[in-house]
Amino acid sequence: MSTPTAYRAARTTERLDTLVADVREAVGRGLPPDLTAYLVGERLAPHLGSADLLTDEQREGDPERYRQHVLHAEHDGSFSIVALVWLPGQRTSVHDHVSWCVTGVHEGEEQERRYRLVPAAGPGGAARLVATEDVVNPQGSVCGFAPPGDIHRVWNACGTLAISIHVYGADIARLGSSVRRVYELPADR
């Protein structure tokens, strides 16, 4: 899955600097991934919807596909903060992630379909995906997860711009994407 990425470390706001410090403190505790995601979610939530979090440039979309703006990549690779900008109808493929992740909807609304991987039943059988949950994430909502069990698809089903803030436990500026694997398996919906 390829998304245009914008990363300019010098572009920041005072609120983003505060968020970075808050996330740094939570990640620095060295807790297991699921607990780290929970703590990071608590730090992210108060910043969602604040007009002073992103610059105008970091709010720009791409007419071809959703756009990723890397807002911060920690020098030691322990976390990154990314803004994903979605125009109406834009979506991801079905995928999972390289690390724990926390997502918060900053503006608009995102829809998400979560999946479970069902292994092949015997020799010659094919693995498949089973949809387990459909979720509508409105502005201000926060969710976190850690692999395994993080297979999903996300899209903007509303008629306006949607922006989500993602915090990953990896250096997305270096990796280029948070996606570990794209699934092109049969799915039940």
mmCIF file with all atom_site columns, C-alpha atoms in Angstrom:
data_model
loop_
_atom_site.group_PDB
_atom_site.id
_atom_site.type_symbol
_atom_site.label_atom_id
_atom_site.label_alt_id
_atom_site.label_comp_id
_atom_site.label_asym_id
_atom_site.label_entity_id
_atom_site.label_seq_id
_atom_site.pdbx_PDB_ins_code
_atom_site.Cartn_x
_atom_site.Cartn_y
_atom_site.Cartn_z
_atom_site.occupancy
_atom_site.B_iso_or_equiv
_atom_site.pdbx_formal_charge
_atom_site.auth_seq_id
_atom_site.auth_comp_id
_atom_site.auth_asym_id
_atom_site.auth_atom_id
_atom_site.pdbx_PDB_model_num
ATOM 1   C CA . MET A 1 1   ? 0.000   0.000   0.000  1.00 0.00 ? 1   MET A CA 1
ATOM 2   C CA . SER A 1 2   ? 1.601   3.220   -1.108 1.00 0.00 ? 2   SER A CA 1
ATOM 3   C CA . THR A 1 3   ? 0.579   6.619   0.207  1.00 0.00 ? 3   THR A CA 1
ATOM 4   C CA . PRO A 1 4   ? 2.193   9.975   -0.468 1.00 0.00 ? 4   PRO A CA 1
ATOM 5   C CA . THR A 1 5   ? 4.263   10.913  2.558  1.00 0.00 ? 5   THR A CA 1
ATOM 6   C CA . ALA A 1 6   ? 5.244   14.387  3.626  1.00 0.00 ? 6   ALA A CA 1
ATOM 7   C CA . TYR A 1 7   ? 7.883   14.818  6.340  1.00 0.00 ? 7   TYR A CA 1
ATOM 8   C CA . ARG A 1 8   ? 9.496   18.062  7.331  1.00 0.00 ? 8   ARG A CA 1
ATOM 9   C CA . ALA A 1 9   ? 10.668  17.933  10.924 1.00 0.00 ? 9   ALA A CA 1
ATOM 10  C CA . ALA A 1 10  ? 10.816  21.741  11.198 1.00 0.00 ? 10  ALA A CA 1
ATOM 11  C CA . ARG A 1 11  ? 7.036   22.204  10.659 1.00 0.00 ? 11  ARG A CA 1
ATOM 12  C CA . THR A 1 12  ? 5.447   22.071  14.081 1.00 0.00 ? 12  THR A CA 1
ATOM 13  C CA . THR A 1 13  ? 3.033   23.847  16.380 1.00 0.00 ? 13  THR A CA 1
ATOM 14  C CA . GLU A 1 14  ? 3.210   24.468  20.105 1.00 0.00 ? 14  GLU A CA 1
ATOM 15  C CA . ARG A 1 15  ? 0.364   21.983  20.647 1.00 0.00 ? 15  ARG A CA 1
ATOM 16  C CA . LEU A 1 16  ? 2.134   19.326  18.568 1.00 0.00 ? 16  LEU A CA 1
ATOM 17  C CA . ASP A 1 17  ? 5.294   19.877  20.630 1.00 0.00 ? 17  ASP A CA 1
ATOM 18  C CA . THR A 1 18  ? 3.223   19.281  23.777 1.00 0.00 ? 18  THR A CA 1
ATOM 19  C CA . LEU A 1 19  ? 1.733   16.106  22.300 1.00 0.00 ? 19  LEU A CA 1
ATOM 20  C CA . VAL A 1 20  ? 5.227   14.845  21.402 1.00 0.00 ? 20  VAL A CA 1
ATOM 21  C CA . ALA A 1 21  ? 6.411   15.423  24.985 1.00 0.00 ? 21  ALA A CA 1
ATOM 22  C CA . ASP A 1 22  ? 3.318   13.672  26.372 1.00 0.00 ? 22  ASP A CA 1
ATOM 23  C CA . VAL A 1 23  ? 3.812   10.647  24.093 1.00 0.00 ? 23  VAL A CA 1
ATOM 24  C CA . ARG A 1 24  ? 7.544   10.548  24.872 1.00 0.00 ? 24  ARG A CA 1
ATOM 25  C CA . GLU A 1 25  ? 6.749   10.298  28.584 1.00 0.00 ? 25  GLU A CA 1
ATOM 26  C CA . ALA A 1 26  ? 4.241   7.449   28.069 1.00 0.00 ? 26  ALA A CA 1
ATOM 27  C CA . VAL A 1 27  ? 6.505   5.478   25.690 1.00 0.00 ? 27  VAL A CA 1
ATOM 28  C CA . GLY A 1 28  ? 9.493   6.046   27.961 1.00 0.00 ? 28  GLY A CA 1
ATOM 29  C CA . ARG A 1 29  ? 7.884   3.965   30.705 1.00 0.00 ? 29  ARG A CA 1
ATOM 30  C CA . GLY A 1 30  ? 8.866   0.840   28.760 1.00 0.00 ? 30  GLY A CA 1
ATOM 31  C CA . LEU A 1 31  ? 5.577   -0.958  29.328 1.00 0.00 ? 31  LEU A CA 1
ATOM 32  C CA . PRO A 1 32  ? 4.181   -3.776  27.145 1.00 0.00 ? 32  PRO A CA 1
ATOM 33  C CA . PRO A 1 33  ? 2.695   -2.660  23.786 1.00 0.00 ? 33  PRO A CA 1
ATOM 34  C CA . ASP A 1 34  ? -0.974  -2.875  24.821 1.00 0.00 ? 34  ASP A CA 1
ATOM 35  C CA . LEU A 1 35  ? -0.406  -0.785  27.977 1.00 0.00 ? 35  LEU A CA 1
ATOM 36  C CA . THR A 1 36  ? 1.741   1.698   26.064 1.00 0.00 ? 36  THR A CA 1
ATOM 37  C CA . ALA A 1 37  ? -1.044  2.106   23.485 1.00 0.00 ? 37  ALA A CA 1
ATOM 38  C CA . TYR A 1 38  ? -3.549  2.754   26.274 1.00 0.00 ? 38  TYR A CA 1
ATOM 39  C CA . LEU A 1 39  ? -1.360  5.446   27.873 1.00 0.00 ? 39  LEU A CA 1
ATOM 40  C CA . VAL A 1 40  ? -0.622  7.082   24.515 1.00 0.00 ? 40  VAL A CA 1
ATOM 41  C CA . GLY A 1 41  ? -4.360  7.165   23.774 1.00 0.00 ? 41  GLY A CA 1
ATOM 42  C CA . GLU A 1 42  ? -4.951  9.043   27.017 1.00 0.00 ? 42  GLU A CA 1
ATOM 43  C CA . ARG A 1 43  ? -2.316  11.603  25.977 1.00 0.00 ? 43  ARG A CA 1
ATOM 44  C CA . LEU A 1 44  ? -3.667  11.987  22.427 1.00 0.00 ? 44  LEU A CA 1
ATOM 45  C CA . ALA A 1 45  ? -7.357  12.484  23.253 1.00 0.00 ? 45  ALA A CA 1
ATOM 46  C CA . PRO A 1 46  ? -7.163  16.043  24.694 1.00 0.00 ? 46  PRO A CA 1
ATOM 47  C CA . HIS A 1 47  ? -5.495  17.350  21.520 1.00 0.00 ? 47  HIS A CA 1
ATOM 48  C CA . LEU A 1 48  ? -8.057  16.024  19.033 1.00 0.00 ? 48  LEU A CA 1
ATOM 49  C CA . GLY A 1 49  ? -10.169 18.687  17.365 1.00 0.00 ? 49  GLY A CA 1
ATOM 50  C CA . SER A 1 50  ? -7.853  21.535  18.412 1.00 0.00 ? 50  SER A CA 1
ATOM 51  C CA . ALA A 1 51  ? -7.405  24.006  15.568 1.00 0.00 ? 51  ALA A CA 1
ATOM 52  C CA . ASP A 1 52  ? -3.806  24.688  16.612 1.00 0.00 ? 52  ASP A CA 1
ATOM 53  C CA . LEU A 1 53  ? -2.538  21.085  16.366 1.00 0.00 ? 53  LEU A CA 1
ATOM 54  C CA . LEU A 1 54  ? -1.720  21.019  12.631 1.00 0.00 ? 54  LEU A CA 1
ATOM 55  C CA . THR A 1 55  ? -0.392  23.557  10.171 1.00 0.00 ? 55  THR A CA 1
ATOM 56  C CA . ASP A 1 56  ? -2.393  24.262  7.003  1.00 0.00 ? 56  ASP A CA 1
ATOM 57  C CA . GLU A 1 57  ? 0.157   22.230  5.038  1.00 0.00 ? 57  GLU A CA 1
ATOM 58  C CA . GLN A 1 58  ? -0.346  19.207  7.341  1.00 0.00 ? 58  GLN A CA 1
ATOM 59  C CA . ARG A 1 59  ? -4.082  19.320  6.593  1.00 0.00 ? 59  ARG A CA 1
ATOM 60  C CA . GLU A 1 60  ? -3.622  18.953  2.824  1.00 0.00 ? 60  GLU A CA 1
ATOM 61  C CA . GLY A 1 61  ? -5.071  15.917  1.116  1.00 0.00 ? 61  GLY A CA 1
ATOM 62  C CA . ASP A 1 62  ? -4.281  14.241  -2.199 1.00 0.00 ? 62  ASP A CA 1
ATOM 63  C CA . PRO A 1 63  ? -6.988  13.693  -4.826 1.00 0.00 ? 63  PRO A CA 1
ATOM 64  C CA . GLU A 1 64  ? -5.568  10.255  -5.719 1.00 0.00 ? 64  GLU A CA 1
ATOM 65  C CA . ARG A 1 65  ? -5.415  8.582   -2.278 1.00 0.00 ? 65  ARG A CA 1
ATOM 66  C CA . TYR A 1 66  ? -5.335  9.393   1.397  1.00 0.00 ? 66  TYR A CA 1
ATOM 67  C CA . ARG A 1 67  ? -2.227  11.333  2.355  1.00 0.00 ? 67  ARG A CA 1
ATOM 68  C CA . GLN A 1 68  ? 0.221   10.667  5.159  1.00 0.00 ? 68  GLN A CA 1
ATOM 69  C CA . HIS A 1 69  ? 2.025   13.575  6.840  1.00 0.00 ? 69  HIS A CA 1
ATOM 70  C CA . VAL A 1 70  ? 4.751   12.445  9.249  1.00 0.00 ? 70  VAL A CA 1
ATOM 71  C CA . LEU A 1 71  ? 4.553   15.022  12.039 1.00 0.00 ? 71  LEU A CA 1
ATOM 72  C CA . HIS A 1 72  ? 7.278   13.633  14.283 1.00 0.00 ? 72  HIS A CA 1
ATOM 73  C CA . ALA A 1 73  ? 9.668   10.687  14.357 1.00 0.00 ? 73  ALA A CA 1
ATOM 74  C CA . GLU A 1 74  ? 11.457  10.183  17.661 1.00 0.00 ? 74  GLU A CA 1
ATOM 75  C CA . HIS A 1 75  ? 15.256  10.168  17.260 1.00 0.00 ? 75  HIS A CA 1
ATOM 76  C CA . ASP A 1 76  ? 15.586  6.660   18.751 1.00 0.00 ? 76  ASP A CA 1
ATOM 77  C CA . GLY A 1 77  ? 12.833  5.176   16.536 1.00 0.00 ? 77  GLY A CA 1
ATOM 78  C CA . SER A 1 78  ? 10.543  4.436   19.508 1.00 0.00 ? 78  SER A CA 1
ATOM 79  C CA . PHE A 1 79  ? 7.506   6.258   18.103 1.00 0.00 ? 79  PHE A CA 1
ATOM 80  C CA . SER A 1 80  ? 6.167   8.417   15.296 1.00 0.00 ? 80  SER A CA 1
ATOM 81  C CA . ILE A 1 81  ? 3.181   10.723  15.025 1.00 0.00 ? 81  ILE A CA 1
ATOM 82  C CA . VAL A 1 82  ? 1.405   10.881  11.676 1.00 0.00 ? 82  VAL A CA 1
ATOM 83  C CA . ALA A 1 83  ? -1.603  12.779  10.317 1.00 0.00 ? 83  ALA A CA 1
ATOM 84  C CA . LEU A 1 84  ? -3.656  10.915  7.716  1.00 0.00 ? 84  LEU A CA 1
ATOM 85  C CA . VAL A 1 85  ? -5.802  13.175  5.542  1.00 0.00 ? 85  VAL A CA 1
ATOM 86  C CA . TRP A 1 86  ? -8.752  11.525  3.814  1.00 0.00 ? 86  TRP A CA 1
ATOM 87  C CA . LEU A 1 87  ? -10.895 13.041  1.101  1.00 0.00 ? 87  LEU A CA 1
ATOM 88  C CA . PRO A 1 88  ? -14.427 11.605  0.794  1.00 0.00 ? 88  PRO A CA 1
ATOM 89  C CA . GLY A 1 89  ? -14.415 7.973   -0.375 1.00 0.00 ? 89  GLY A CA 1
ATOM 90  C CA . GLN A 1 90  ? -10.686 7.350   0.130  1.00 0.00 ? 90  GLN A CA 1
ATOM 91  C CA . ARG A 1 91  ? -9.740  4.051   1.784  1.00 0.00 ? 91  ARG A CA 1
ATOM 92  C CA . THR A 1 92  ? -6.941  1.723   2.722  1.00 0.00 ? 92  THR A CA 1
ATOM 93  C CA . SER A 1 93  ? -6.567  -1.842  1.584  1.00 0.00 ? 93  SER A CA 1
ATOM 94  C CA . VAL A 1 94  ? -7.022  -4.564  4.213  1.00 0.00 ? 94  VAL A CA 1
ATOM 95  C CA . HIS A 1 95  ? -3.782  -4.524  6.217  1.00 0.00 ? 95  HIS A CA 1
ATOM 96  C CA . ASP A 1 96  ? -2.030  -4.991  9.542  1.00 0.00 ? 96  ASP A CA 1
ATOM 97  C CA . HIS A 1 97  ? 0.788   -3.037  11.185 1.00 0.00 ? 97  HIS A CA 1
ATOM 98  C CA . VAL A 1 98  ? 4.479   -3.164  12.071 1.00 0.00 ? 98  VAL A CA 1
ATOM 99  C CA . SER A 1 99  ? 3.886   -2.065  15.689 1.00 0.00 ? 99  SER A CA 1
ATOM 100 C CA . TRP A 1 100 ? 1.357   -0.933  18.259 1.00 0.00 ? 100 TRP A CA 1
ATOM 101 C CA . CYS A 1 101 ? -0.775  1.984   17.122 1.00 0.00 ? 101 CYS A CA 1
ATOM 102 C CA . VAL A 1 102 ? -3.109  4.571   18.572 1.00 0.00 ? 102 VAL A CA 1
ATOM 103 C CA . THR A 1 103 ? -5.526  6.413   16.301 1.00 0.00 ? 103 THR A CA 1
ATOM 104 C CA . GLY A 1 104 ? -7.593  9.471   17.101 1.00 0.00 ? 104 GLY A CA 1
ATOM 105 C CA . VAL A 1 105 ? -10.046 11.195  14.782 1.00 0.00 ? 105 VAL A CA 1
ATOM 106 C CA . HIS A 1 106 ? -9.081  14.854  14.663 1.00 0.00 ? 106 HIS A CA 1
ATOM 107 C CA . GLU A 1 107 ? -11.702 15.998  12.174 1.00 0.00 ? 107 GLU A CA 1
ATOM 108 C CA . GLY A 1 108 ? -14.612 14.358  10.358 1.00 0.00 ? 108 GLY A CA 1
ATOM 109 C CA . GLU A 1 109 ? -15.426 10.690  10.708 1.00 0.00 ? 109 GLU A CA 1
ATOM 110 C CA . GLU A 1 110 ? -13.767 7.412   9.740  1.00 0.00 ? 110 GLU A CA 1
ATOM 111 C CA . GLN A 1 111 ? -15.241 3.988   9.262  1.00 0.00 ? 111 GLN A CA 1
ATOM 112 C CA . GLU A 1 112 ? -13.351 0.823   10.018 1.00 0.00 ? 112 GLU A CA 1
ATOM 113 C CA . ARG A 1 113 ? -13.905 -2.861  9.346  1.00 0.00 ? 113 ARG A CA 1
ATOM 114 C CA . ARG A 1 114 ? -11.898 -5.239  11.521 1.00 0.00 ? 114 ARG A CA 1
ATOM 115 C CA . TYR A 1 115 ? -10.990 -8.769  10.436 1.00 0.00 ? 115 TYR A CA 1
ATOM 116 C CA . ARG A 1 116 ? -9.792  -12.067 11.835 1.00 0.00 ? 116 ARG A CA 1
ATOM 117 C CA . LEU A 1 117 ? -7.515  -14.310 9.772  1.00 0.00 ? 117 LEU A CA 1
ATOM 118 C CA . VAL A 1 118 ? -8.791  -17.874 9.465  1.00 0.00 ? 118 VAL A CA 1
ATOM 119 C CA . PRO A 1 119 ? -5.926  -20.217 8.525  1.00 0.00 ? 119 PRO A CA 1
ATOM 120 C CA . ALA A 1 120 ? -6.241  -22.709 5.689  1.00 0.00 ? 120 ALA A CA 1
ATOM 121 C CA . ALA A 1 121 ? -8.146  -25.846 6.689  1.00 0.00 ? 121 ALA A CA 1
ATOM 122 C CA . GLY A 1 122 ? -5.868  -28.662 5.649  1.00 0.00 ? 122 GLY A CA 1
ATOM 123 C CA . PRO A 1 123 ? -3.561  -29.081 2.681  1.00 0.00 ? 123 PRO A CA 1
ATOM 124 C CA . GLY A 1 124 ? -4.676  -27.249 -0.416 1.00 0.00 ? 124 GLY A CA 1
ATOM 125 C CA . GLY A 1 125 ? -7.121  -25.089 1.535  1.00 0.00 ? 125 GLY A CA 1
ATOM 126 C CA . ALA A 1 126 ? -7.014  -21.316 1.431  1.00 0.00 ? 126 ALA A CA 1
ATOM 127 C CA . ALA A 1 127 ? -6.816  -18.882 4.309  1.00 0.00 ? 127 ALA A CA 1
ATOM 128 C CA . ARG A 1 128 ? -9.542  -16.262 4.452  1.00 0.00 ? 128 ARG A CA 1
ATOM 129 C CA . LEU A 1 129 ? -10.589 -13.184 6.375  1.00 0.00 ? 129 LEU A CA 1
ATOM 130 C CA . VAL A 1 130 ? -13.701 -12.959 8.510  1.00 0.00 ? 130 VAL A CA 1
ATOM 131 C CA . ALA A 1 131 ? -15.097 -9.516  9.313  1.00 0.00 ? 131 ALA A CA 1
ATOM 132 C CA . THR A 1 132 ? -15.524 -9.251  13.076 1.00 0.00 ? 132 THR A CA 1
ATOM 133 C CA . GLU A 1 133 ? -16.685 -5.684  13.622 1.00 0.00 ? 133 GLU A CA 1
ATOM 134 C CA . ASP A 1 134 ? -17.702 -2.513  11.802 1.00 0.00 ? 134 ASP A CA 1
ATOM 135 C CA . VAL A 1 135 ? -16.938 0.685   13.685 1.00 0.00 ? 135 VAL A CA 1
ATOM 136 C CA . VAL A 1 136 ? -17.765 4.338   13.029 1.00 0.00 ? 136 VAL A CA 1
ATOM 137 C CA . ASN A 1 137 ? -15.135 6.581   14.611 1.00 0.00 ? 137 ASN A CA 1
ATOM 138 C CA . PRO A 1 138 ? -16.403 10.180  15.028 1.00 0.00 ? 138 PRO A CA 1
ATOM 139 C CA . GLN A 1 139 ? -14.284 13.233  15.806 1.00 0.00 ? 139 GLN A CA 1
ATOM 140 C CA . GLY A 1 140 ? -12.623 12.800  19.195 1.00 0.00 ? 140 GLY A CA 1
ATOM 141 C CA . SER A 1 141 ? -12.688 9.003   19.269 1.00 0.00 ? 141 SER A CA 1
ATOM 142 C CA . VAL A 1 142 ? -9.489  7.149   20.145 1.00 0.00 ? 142 VAL A CA 1
ATOM 143 C CA . CYS A 1 143 ? -8.618  3.489   19.703 1.00 0.00 ? 143 CYS A CA 1
ATOM 144 C CA . GLY A 1 144 ? -5.423  1.544   20.178 1.00 0.00 ? 144 GLY A CA 1
ATOM 145 C CA . PHE A 1 145 ? -4.168  -1.898  19.322 1.00 0.00 ? 145 PHE A CA 1
ATOM 146 C CA . ALA A 1 146 ? -1.081  -4.035  19.155 1.00 0.00 ? 146 ALA A CA 1
ATOM 147 C CA . PRO A 1 147 ? -0.259  -6.884  16.772 1.00 0.00 ? 147 PRO A CA 1
ATOM 148 C CA . PRO A 1 148 ? -1.341  -9.588  16.327 1.00 0.00 ? 148 PRO A CA 1
ATOM 149 C CA . GLY A 1 149 ? -5.035  -9.113  15.757 1.00 0.00 ? 149 GLY A CA 1
ATOM 150 C CA . ASP A 1 150 ? -4.832  -5.712  14.132 1.00 0.00 ? 150 ASP A CA 1
ATOM 151 C CA . ILE A 1 151 ? -6.133  -6.509  10.635 1.00 0.00 ? 151 ILE A CA 1
ATOM 152 C CA . HIS A 1 152 ? -8.494  -3.848  9.320  1.00 0.00 ? 152 HIS A CA 1
ATOM 153 C CA . ARG A 1 153 ? -9.568  -1.494  6.528  1.00 0.00 ? 153 ARG A CA 1
ATOM 154 C CA . VAL A 1 154 ? -10.298 2.206   7.104  1.00 0.00 ? 154 VAL A CA 1
ATOM 155 C CA . TRP A 1 155 ? -12.152 4.699   4.916  1.00 0.00 ? 155 TRP A CA 1
ATOM 156 C CA . ASN A 1 156 ? -13.767 8.108   4.839  1.00 0.00 ? 156 ASN A CA 1
ATOM 157 C CA . ALA A 1 157 ? -17.468 7.528   4.219  1.00 0.00 ? 157 ALA A CA 1
ATOM 158 C CA . CYS A 1 158 ? -18.543 11.072  5.104  1.00 0.00 ? 158 CYS A CA 1
ATOM 159 C CA . GLY A 1 159 ? -18.919 13.843  2.546  1.00 0.00 ? 159 GLY A CA 1
ATOM 160 C CA . THR A 1 160 ? -16.202 16.050  4.039  1.00 0.00 ? 160 THR A CA 1
ATOM 161 C CA . LEU A 1 161 ? -12.502 15.954  4.792  1.00 0.00 ? 161 LEU A CA 1
ATOM 162 C CA . ALA A 1 162 ? -11.429 13.575  7.563  1.00 0.00 ? 162 ALA A CA 1
ATOM 163 C CA . ILE A 1 163 ? -8.132  13.784  9.449  1.00 0.00 ? 163 ILE A CA 1
ATOM 164 C CA . SER A 1 164 ? -6.840  11.234  11.919 1.00 0.00 ? 164 SER A CA 1
ATOM 165 C CA . ILE A 1 165 ? -3.753  11.370  14.106 1.00 0.00 ? 165 ILE A CA 1
ATOM 166 C CA . HIS A 1 166 ? -1.834  8.099   14.436 1.00 0.00 ? 166 HIS A CA 1
ATOM 167 C CA . VAL A 1 167 ? 0.909   7.322   16.918 1.00 0.00 ? 167 VAL A CA 1
ATOM 168 C CA . TYR A 1 168 ? 2.986   4.258   16.014 1.00 0.00 ? 168 TYR A CA 1
ATOM 169 C CA . GLY A 1 169 ? 5.621   2.428   18.029 1.00 0.00 ? 169 GLY A CA 1
ATOM 170 C CA . ALA A 1 170 ? 8.039   2.609   15.078 1.00 0.00 ? 170 ALA A CA 1
ATOM 171 C CA . ASP A 1 171 ? 9.916   5.152   12.948 1.00 0.00 ? 171 ASP A CA 1
ATOM 172 C CA . ILE A 1 172 ? 7.447   5.749   10.107 1.00 0.00 ? 172 ILE A CA 1
ATOM 173 C CA . ALA A 1 173 ? 9.692   8.432   8.579  1.00 0.00 ? 173 ALA A CA 1
ATOM 174 C CA . ARG A 1 174 ? 12.289  5.716   7.980  1.00 0.00 ? 174 ARG A CA 1
ATOM 175 C CA . LEU A 1 175 ? 9.869   2.896   7.115  1.00 0.00 ? 175 LEU A CA 1
ATOM 176 C CA . GLY A 1 176 ? 7.601   5.021   4.904  1.00 0.00 ? 176 GLY A CA 1
ATOM 177 C CA . SER A 1 177 ? 4.464   3.245   6.119  1.00 0.00 ? 177 SER A CA 1
ATOM 178 C CA . SER A 1 178 ? 2.996   1.566   9.182  1.00 0.00 ? 178 SER A CA 1
ATOM 179 C CA . VAL A 1 179 ? 1.713   -1.328  7.092  1.00 0.00 ? 179 VAL A CA 1
ATOM 180 C CA . ARG A 1 180 ? 3.314   -4.699  7.711  1.00 0.00 ? 180 ARG A CA 1
ATOM 181 C CA . ARG A 1 181 ? 1.235   -6.720  5.268  1.00 0.00 ? 181 ARG A CA 1
ATOM 182 C CA . VAL A 1 182 ? -1.617  -6.120  2.800  1.00 0.00 ? 182 VAL A CA 1
ATOM 183 C CA . TYR A 1 183 ? -4.176  -8.940  2.689  1.00 0.00 ? 183 TYR A CA 1
ATOM 184 C CA . GLU A 1 184 ? -5.590  -9.960  -0.667 1.00 0.00 ? 184 GLU A CA 1
ATOM 185 C CA . LEU A 1 185 ? -7.462  -12.958 0.688  1.00 0.00 ? 185 LEU A CA 1
ATOM 186 C CA . PRO A 1 186 ? -11.136 -13.772 0.268  1.00 0.00 ? 186 PRO A CA 1
ATOM 187 C CA . ALA A 1 187 ? -13.197 -11.945 2.880  1.00 0.00 ? 187 ALA A CA 1
ATOM 188 C CA . ASP A 1 188 ? -16.757 -12.655 3.933  1.00 0.00 ? 188 ASP A CA 1
ATOM 189 C CA . ARG A 1 189 ? -17.746 -8.981  3.431  1.00 0.00 ? 189 ARG A CA 1
#
